[in-house]
XYZ file of C-alpha atoms in Angstrom:
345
model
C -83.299 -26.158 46.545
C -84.621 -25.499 49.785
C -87.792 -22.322 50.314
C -87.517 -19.477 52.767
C -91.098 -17.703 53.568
C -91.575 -14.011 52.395
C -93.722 -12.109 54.169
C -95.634 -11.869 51.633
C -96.403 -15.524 51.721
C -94.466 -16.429 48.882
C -91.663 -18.696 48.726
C -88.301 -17.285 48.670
C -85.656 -19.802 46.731
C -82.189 -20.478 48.370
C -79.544 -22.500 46.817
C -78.355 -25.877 49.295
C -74.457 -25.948 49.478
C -72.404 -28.280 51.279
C -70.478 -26.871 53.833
C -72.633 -23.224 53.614
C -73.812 -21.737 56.829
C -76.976 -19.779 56.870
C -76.535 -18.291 59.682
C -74.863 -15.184 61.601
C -71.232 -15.234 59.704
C -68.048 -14.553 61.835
C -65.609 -11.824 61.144
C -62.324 -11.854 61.164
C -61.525 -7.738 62.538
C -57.745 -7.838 62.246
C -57.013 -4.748 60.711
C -53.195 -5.857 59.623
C -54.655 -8.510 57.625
C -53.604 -8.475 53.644
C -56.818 -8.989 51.851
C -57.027 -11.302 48.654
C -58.952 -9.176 45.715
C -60.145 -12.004 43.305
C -60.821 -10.755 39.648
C -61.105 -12.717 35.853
C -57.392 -13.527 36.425
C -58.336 -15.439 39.650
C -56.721 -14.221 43.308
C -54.759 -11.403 42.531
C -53.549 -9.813 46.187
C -55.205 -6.706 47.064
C -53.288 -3.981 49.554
C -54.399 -3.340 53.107
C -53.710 0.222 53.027
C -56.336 0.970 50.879
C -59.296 2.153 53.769
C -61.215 -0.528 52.660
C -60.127 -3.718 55.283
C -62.642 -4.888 57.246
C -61.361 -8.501 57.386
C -62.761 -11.663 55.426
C -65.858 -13.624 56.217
C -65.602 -17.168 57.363
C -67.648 -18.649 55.405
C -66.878 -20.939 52.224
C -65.584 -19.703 49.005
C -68.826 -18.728 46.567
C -68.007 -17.673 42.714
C -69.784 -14.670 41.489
C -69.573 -13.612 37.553
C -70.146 -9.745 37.510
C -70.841 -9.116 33.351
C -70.946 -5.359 32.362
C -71.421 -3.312 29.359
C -67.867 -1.632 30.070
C -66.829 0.400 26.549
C -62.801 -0.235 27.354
C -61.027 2.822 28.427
C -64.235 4.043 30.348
C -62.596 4.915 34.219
C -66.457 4.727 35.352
C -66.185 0.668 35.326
C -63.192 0.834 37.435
C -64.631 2.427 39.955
C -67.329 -0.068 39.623
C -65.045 -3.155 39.497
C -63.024 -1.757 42.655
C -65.592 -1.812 44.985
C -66.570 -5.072 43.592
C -63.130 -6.411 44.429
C -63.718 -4.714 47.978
C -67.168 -6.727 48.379
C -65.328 -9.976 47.157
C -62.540 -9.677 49.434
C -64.003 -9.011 52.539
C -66.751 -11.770 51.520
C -64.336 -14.643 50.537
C -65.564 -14.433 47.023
C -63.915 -15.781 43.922
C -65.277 -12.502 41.673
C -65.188 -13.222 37.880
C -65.621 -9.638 36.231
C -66.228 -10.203 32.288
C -67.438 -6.805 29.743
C -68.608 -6.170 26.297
C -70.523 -2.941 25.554
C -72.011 -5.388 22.747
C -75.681 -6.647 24.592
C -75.734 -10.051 22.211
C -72.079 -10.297 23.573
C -72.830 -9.457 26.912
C -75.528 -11.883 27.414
C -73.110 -14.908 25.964
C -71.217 -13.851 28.947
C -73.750 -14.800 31.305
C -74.442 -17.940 29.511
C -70.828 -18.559 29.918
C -71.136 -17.859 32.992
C -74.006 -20.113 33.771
C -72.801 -23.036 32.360
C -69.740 -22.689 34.490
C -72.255 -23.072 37.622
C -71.393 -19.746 39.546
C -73.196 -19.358 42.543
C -74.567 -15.948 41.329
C -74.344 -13.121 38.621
C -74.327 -9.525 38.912
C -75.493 -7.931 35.733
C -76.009 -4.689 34.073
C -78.669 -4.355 32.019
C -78.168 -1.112 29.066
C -80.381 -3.339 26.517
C -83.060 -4.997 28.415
C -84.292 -6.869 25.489
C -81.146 -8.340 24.771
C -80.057 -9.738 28.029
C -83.877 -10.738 29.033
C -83.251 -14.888 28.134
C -79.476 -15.114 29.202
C -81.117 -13.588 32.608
C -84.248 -15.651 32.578
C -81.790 -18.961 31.567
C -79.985 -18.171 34.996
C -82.715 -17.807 37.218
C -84.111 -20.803 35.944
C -81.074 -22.646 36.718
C -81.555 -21.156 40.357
C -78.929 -18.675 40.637
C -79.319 -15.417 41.824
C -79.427 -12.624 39.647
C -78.928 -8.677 40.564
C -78.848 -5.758 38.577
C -77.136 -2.749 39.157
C -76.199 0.574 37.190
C -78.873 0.139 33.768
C -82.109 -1.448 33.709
C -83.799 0.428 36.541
C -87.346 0.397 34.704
C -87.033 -3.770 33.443
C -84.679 -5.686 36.191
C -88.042 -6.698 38.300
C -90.304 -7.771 35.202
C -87.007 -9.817 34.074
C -86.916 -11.973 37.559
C -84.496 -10.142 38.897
C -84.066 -9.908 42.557
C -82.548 -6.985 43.715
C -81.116 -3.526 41.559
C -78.760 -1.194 42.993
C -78.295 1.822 40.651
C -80.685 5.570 40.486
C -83.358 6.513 38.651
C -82.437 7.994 35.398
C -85.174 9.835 35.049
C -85.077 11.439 37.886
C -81.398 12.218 37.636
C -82.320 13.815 34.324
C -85.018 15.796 35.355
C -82.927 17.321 38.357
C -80.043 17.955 35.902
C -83.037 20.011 33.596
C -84.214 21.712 37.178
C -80.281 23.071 37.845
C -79.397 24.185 34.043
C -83.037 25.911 34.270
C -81.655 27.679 37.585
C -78.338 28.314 36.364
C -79.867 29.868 33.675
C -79.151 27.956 30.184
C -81.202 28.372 27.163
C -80.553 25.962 24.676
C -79.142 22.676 26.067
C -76.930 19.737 23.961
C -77.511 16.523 25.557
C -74.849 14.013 23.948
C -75.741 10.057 24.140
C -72.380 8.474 24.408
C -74.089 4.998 23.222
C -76.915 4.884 21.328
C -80.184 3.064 22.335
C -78.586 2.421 26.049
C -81.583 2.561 27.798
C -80.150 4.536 31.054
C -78.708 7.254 28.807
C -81.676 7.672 26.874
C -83.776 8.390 30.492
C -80.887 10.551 31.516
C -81.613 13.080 28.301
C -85.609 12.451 28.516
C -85.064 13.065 31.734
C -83.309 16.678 31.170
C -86.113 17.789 28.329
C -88.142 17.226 31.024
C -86.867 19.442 33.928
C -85.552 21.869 31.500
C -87.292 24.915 30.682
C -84.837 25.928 27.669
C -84.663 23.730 24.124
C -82.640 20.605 24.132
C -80.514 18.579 21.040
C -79.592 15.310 21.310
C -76.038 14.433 19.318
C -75.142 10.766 19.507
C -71.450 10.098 19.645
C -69.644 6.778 19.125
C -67.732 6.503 22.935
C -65.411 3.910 21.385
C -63.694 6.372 19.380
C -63.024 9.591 21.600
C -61.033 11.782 18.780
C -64.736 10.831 16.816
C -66.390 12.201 19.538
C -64.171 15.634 20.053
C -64.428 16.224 16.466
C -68.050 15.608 16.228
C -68.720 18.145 19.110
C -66.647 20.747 18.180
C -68.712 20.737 14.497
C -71.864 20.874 16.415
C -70.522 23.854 18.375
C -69.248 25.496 15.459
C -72.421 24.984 13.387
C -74.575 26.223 16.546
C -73.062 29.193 18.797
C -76.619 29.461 20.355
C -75.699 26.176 22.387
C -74.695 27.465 25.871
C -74.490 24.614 28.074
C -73.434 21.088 27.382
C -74.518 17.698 29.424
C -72.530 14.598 28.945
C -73.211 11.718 30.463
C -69.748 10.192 31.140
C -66.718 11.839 32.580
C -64.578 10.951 29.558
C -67.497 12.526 27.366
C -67.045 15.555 29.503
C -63.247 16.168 29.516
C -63.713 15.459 25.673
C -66.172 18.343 25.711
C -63.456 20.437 27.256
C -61.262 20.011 24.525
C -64.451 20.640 21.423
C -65.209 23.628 23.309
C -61.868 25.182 23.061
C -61.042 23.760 19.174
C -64.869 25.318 18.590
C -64.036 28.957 20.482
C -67.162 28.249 22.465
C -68.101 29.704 25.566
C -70.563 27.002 26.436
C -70.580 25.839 29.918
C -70.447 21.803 30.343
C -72.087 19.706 32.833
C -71.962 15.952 33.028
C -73.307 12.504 34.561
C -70.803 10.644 36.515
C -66.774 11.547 37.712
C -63.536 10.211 37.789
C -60.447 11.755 39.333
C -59.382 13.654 36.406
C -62.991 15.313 36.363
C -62.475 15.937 40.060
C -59.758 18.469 38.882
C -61.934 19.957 35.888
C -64.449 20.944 38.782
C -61.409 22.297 40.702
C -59.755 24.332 37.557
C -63.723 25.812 36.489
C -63.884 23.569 32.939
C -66.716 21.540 34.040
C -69.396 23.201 36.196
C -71.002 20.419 38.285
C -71.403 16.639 37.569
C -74.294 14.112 38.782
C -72.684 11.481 41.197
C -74.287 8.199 41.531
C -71.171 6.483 43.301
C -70.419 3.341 40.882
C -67.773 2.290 43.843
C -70.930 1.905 45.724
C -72.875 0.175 42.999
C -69.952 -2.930 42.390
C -69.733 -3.309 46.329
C -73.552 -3.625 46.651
C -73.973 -6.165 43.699
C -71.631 -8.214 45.443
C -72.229 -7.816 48.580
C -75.726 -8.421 48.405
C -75.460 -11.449 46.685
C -72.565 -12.803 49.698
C -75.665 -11.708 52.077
C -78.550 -13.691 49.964
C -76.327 -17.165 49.783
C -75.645 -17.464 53.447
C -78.565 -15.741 55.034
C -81.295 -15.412 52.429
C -81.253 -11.935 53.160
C -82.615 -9.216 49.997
C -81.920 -5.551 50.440
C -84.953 -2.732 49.285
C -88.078 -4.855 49.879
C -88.614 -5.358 46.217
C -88.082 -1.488 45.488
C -84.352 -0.496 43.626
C -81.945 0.734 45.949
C -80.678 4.217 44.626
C -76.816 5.026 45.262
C -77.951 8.671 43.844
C -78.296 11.191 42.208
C -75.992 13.532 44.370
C -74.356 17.151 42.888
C -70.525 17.310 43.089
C -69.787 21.586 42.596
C -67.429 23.864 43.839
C -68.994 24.164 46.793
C -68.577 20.222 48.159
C -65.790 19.168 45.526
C -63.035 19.171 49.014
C -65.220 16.783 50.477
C -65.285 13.813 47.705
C -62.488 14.857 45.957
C -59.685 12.417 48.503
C -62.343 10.021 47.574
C -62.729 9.987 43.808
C -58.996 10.007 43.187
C -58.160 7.167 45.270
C -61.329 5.187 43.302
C -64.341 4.744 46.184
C -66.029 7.107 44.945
């Protein structure tokens, strides 16, 4: 272990590999070249018609575990895992991507992962308390830890070095601001997972900015025809609900479908997109959604970590580095919408 000076005066920890250059890294720019996308199956071959070649570092082959709390069948982590296959690629990094939407689960992942000796872990961090000693256990061992996605309010007090995600509060509130604009009186905020620490700021977050009433419903996202039936009874019980927030694109196509079994005219808003939300912007079933580009959020994690092994480089100064929150509404859907179909956005 070898110490790089902060400005701060602090010592800044690097890890010593053999054969690992810290310095400027050479780039191979030939555009033709087929890039090799590594994932948990190892080195499968990734296209170089997909906009994303920028050729592959020459530097030697690191091992990064990236551990989520992915709920299977949620097309938010694939846009997350894609542009952390884009990051590996160009970076000449074996990526080992790993998910439970369990935390005590999750965090035997990044034991698993740290006593396989990866050279770094990219983590999210939905329940804090439950992933604080599986993260402390790996920075102890001196490997790198970022967050990215949850945990914007715990990933410094846990050790963690850099976080690349927005603040969910302040997503929240701005979501209030615009339903208190477009003119909504009585709000229904649905948690997709319960005591997720990002989704709970995202609803605090819209009580707060809101100038109408908002409900809370939790909803059980590993069970979707659960979560259409258990809307469309909360619609049917309460017609004075007029707009409803989810905080997933699945939630919100699900919506879609409760709002039509429940004859409601309630208009519905979400967090996040996917491509198939794209076209419920496009056909007028979802209003606007709250972008905070997960493609951008997987590339980051990795990246960043490629950048902190071979340079001993950190991104944000010690402050999170916010990917949003942007508004995606008729009026700028042409200009992502290329984007979030073909996954980069």
């Amino acid at each position: 272990m070898t110490f790089r000076q902060r400005l701060d005066g602090e010592p800044t920890p690097t890890r010593n590999r053999p054969g690992r250059r810290p310095s400027a890294v050479v780039l191979a720019v030939t555009a033709a070249l087929t890039l090799a996308a590594c994932s948990s199956t190892g080195g499968a071959p990734r296209s170089s018609d997909d906009g994303n070649n920028a050729g592959v570092a020459d530097t030697p082959t690191a091992t990064i575990a990236m551990i989520t709390h992915e709920v299977p069948g949620d097309t938010f982590w694939d846009l997350v895992r894609k542009g952390a296959e884009a990051a590996a690629a160009k970076d000449n990094i074996e990526l080992r991507y790993s998910a439970d939407p369990e935390a005590p689960n999750q965090a035997n992942l990044v034991q698993s992962a740290i006593d396989s000796k990866v050279d770094g872990i990219a983590v999210t961090l939905a329940k804090p308390d439950a992933m604080a000693p599986a993260v402390e256990t790996a920075t102890a061992a001196g490997i790198p830890v970022v967050a990215f996605n949850s945990g914007y309010d715990s990933w410094k007090d846990m050790g963690v070095q850099q976080y690349f995600g927005q603040d969910e509060t302040i997503a929240g509130r701005a979501a209030g601001a615009r339903l208190t604009t477009d003119g909504a009186r009585k709000t229904l905020c649905i948690v997709h997972e319960q005591g997720a620490v990002s989704l709970e700021a995202r609803c605090s977050g819209v009580t707060q900015g809101f100038g109408g009433t908002t409900e809370i419903l939790n909803v059980n996202s590993k069970d979707l025809p659960s979560v259409e039936s258990t809307i469309t009874a909360k619609l049917q019980q309460d017609p004075t609900i007029d707009h409803i927030i989810a905080l997933a694109a699945p939630i919100a196509l699900t919506a879609v479908q409760s709002k039509n079994n429940a004859g409601s005219d309630a208009t519905i808003v979400t967090f996040d997109t996917n491509a198939a939300l794209v076209d419920a912007i496009e056909a007028g079933d979802v209003a606007w959604a709250i972008d905070q580009q997960p493609y951008l959020q997987g590339y980051l994690a990795i990246d960043s970590l490629w950048l902190y092994l071979n340079n001993g480089n950190t991104i944000g100064g010690g402050t999170p580095v916010l990917t949003g929150p942007a508004f995606i509404d008729p009026t700028n859907i042409d200009a992502v919408a290329e984007y979030a179909r073909n996954g980069t956005r």
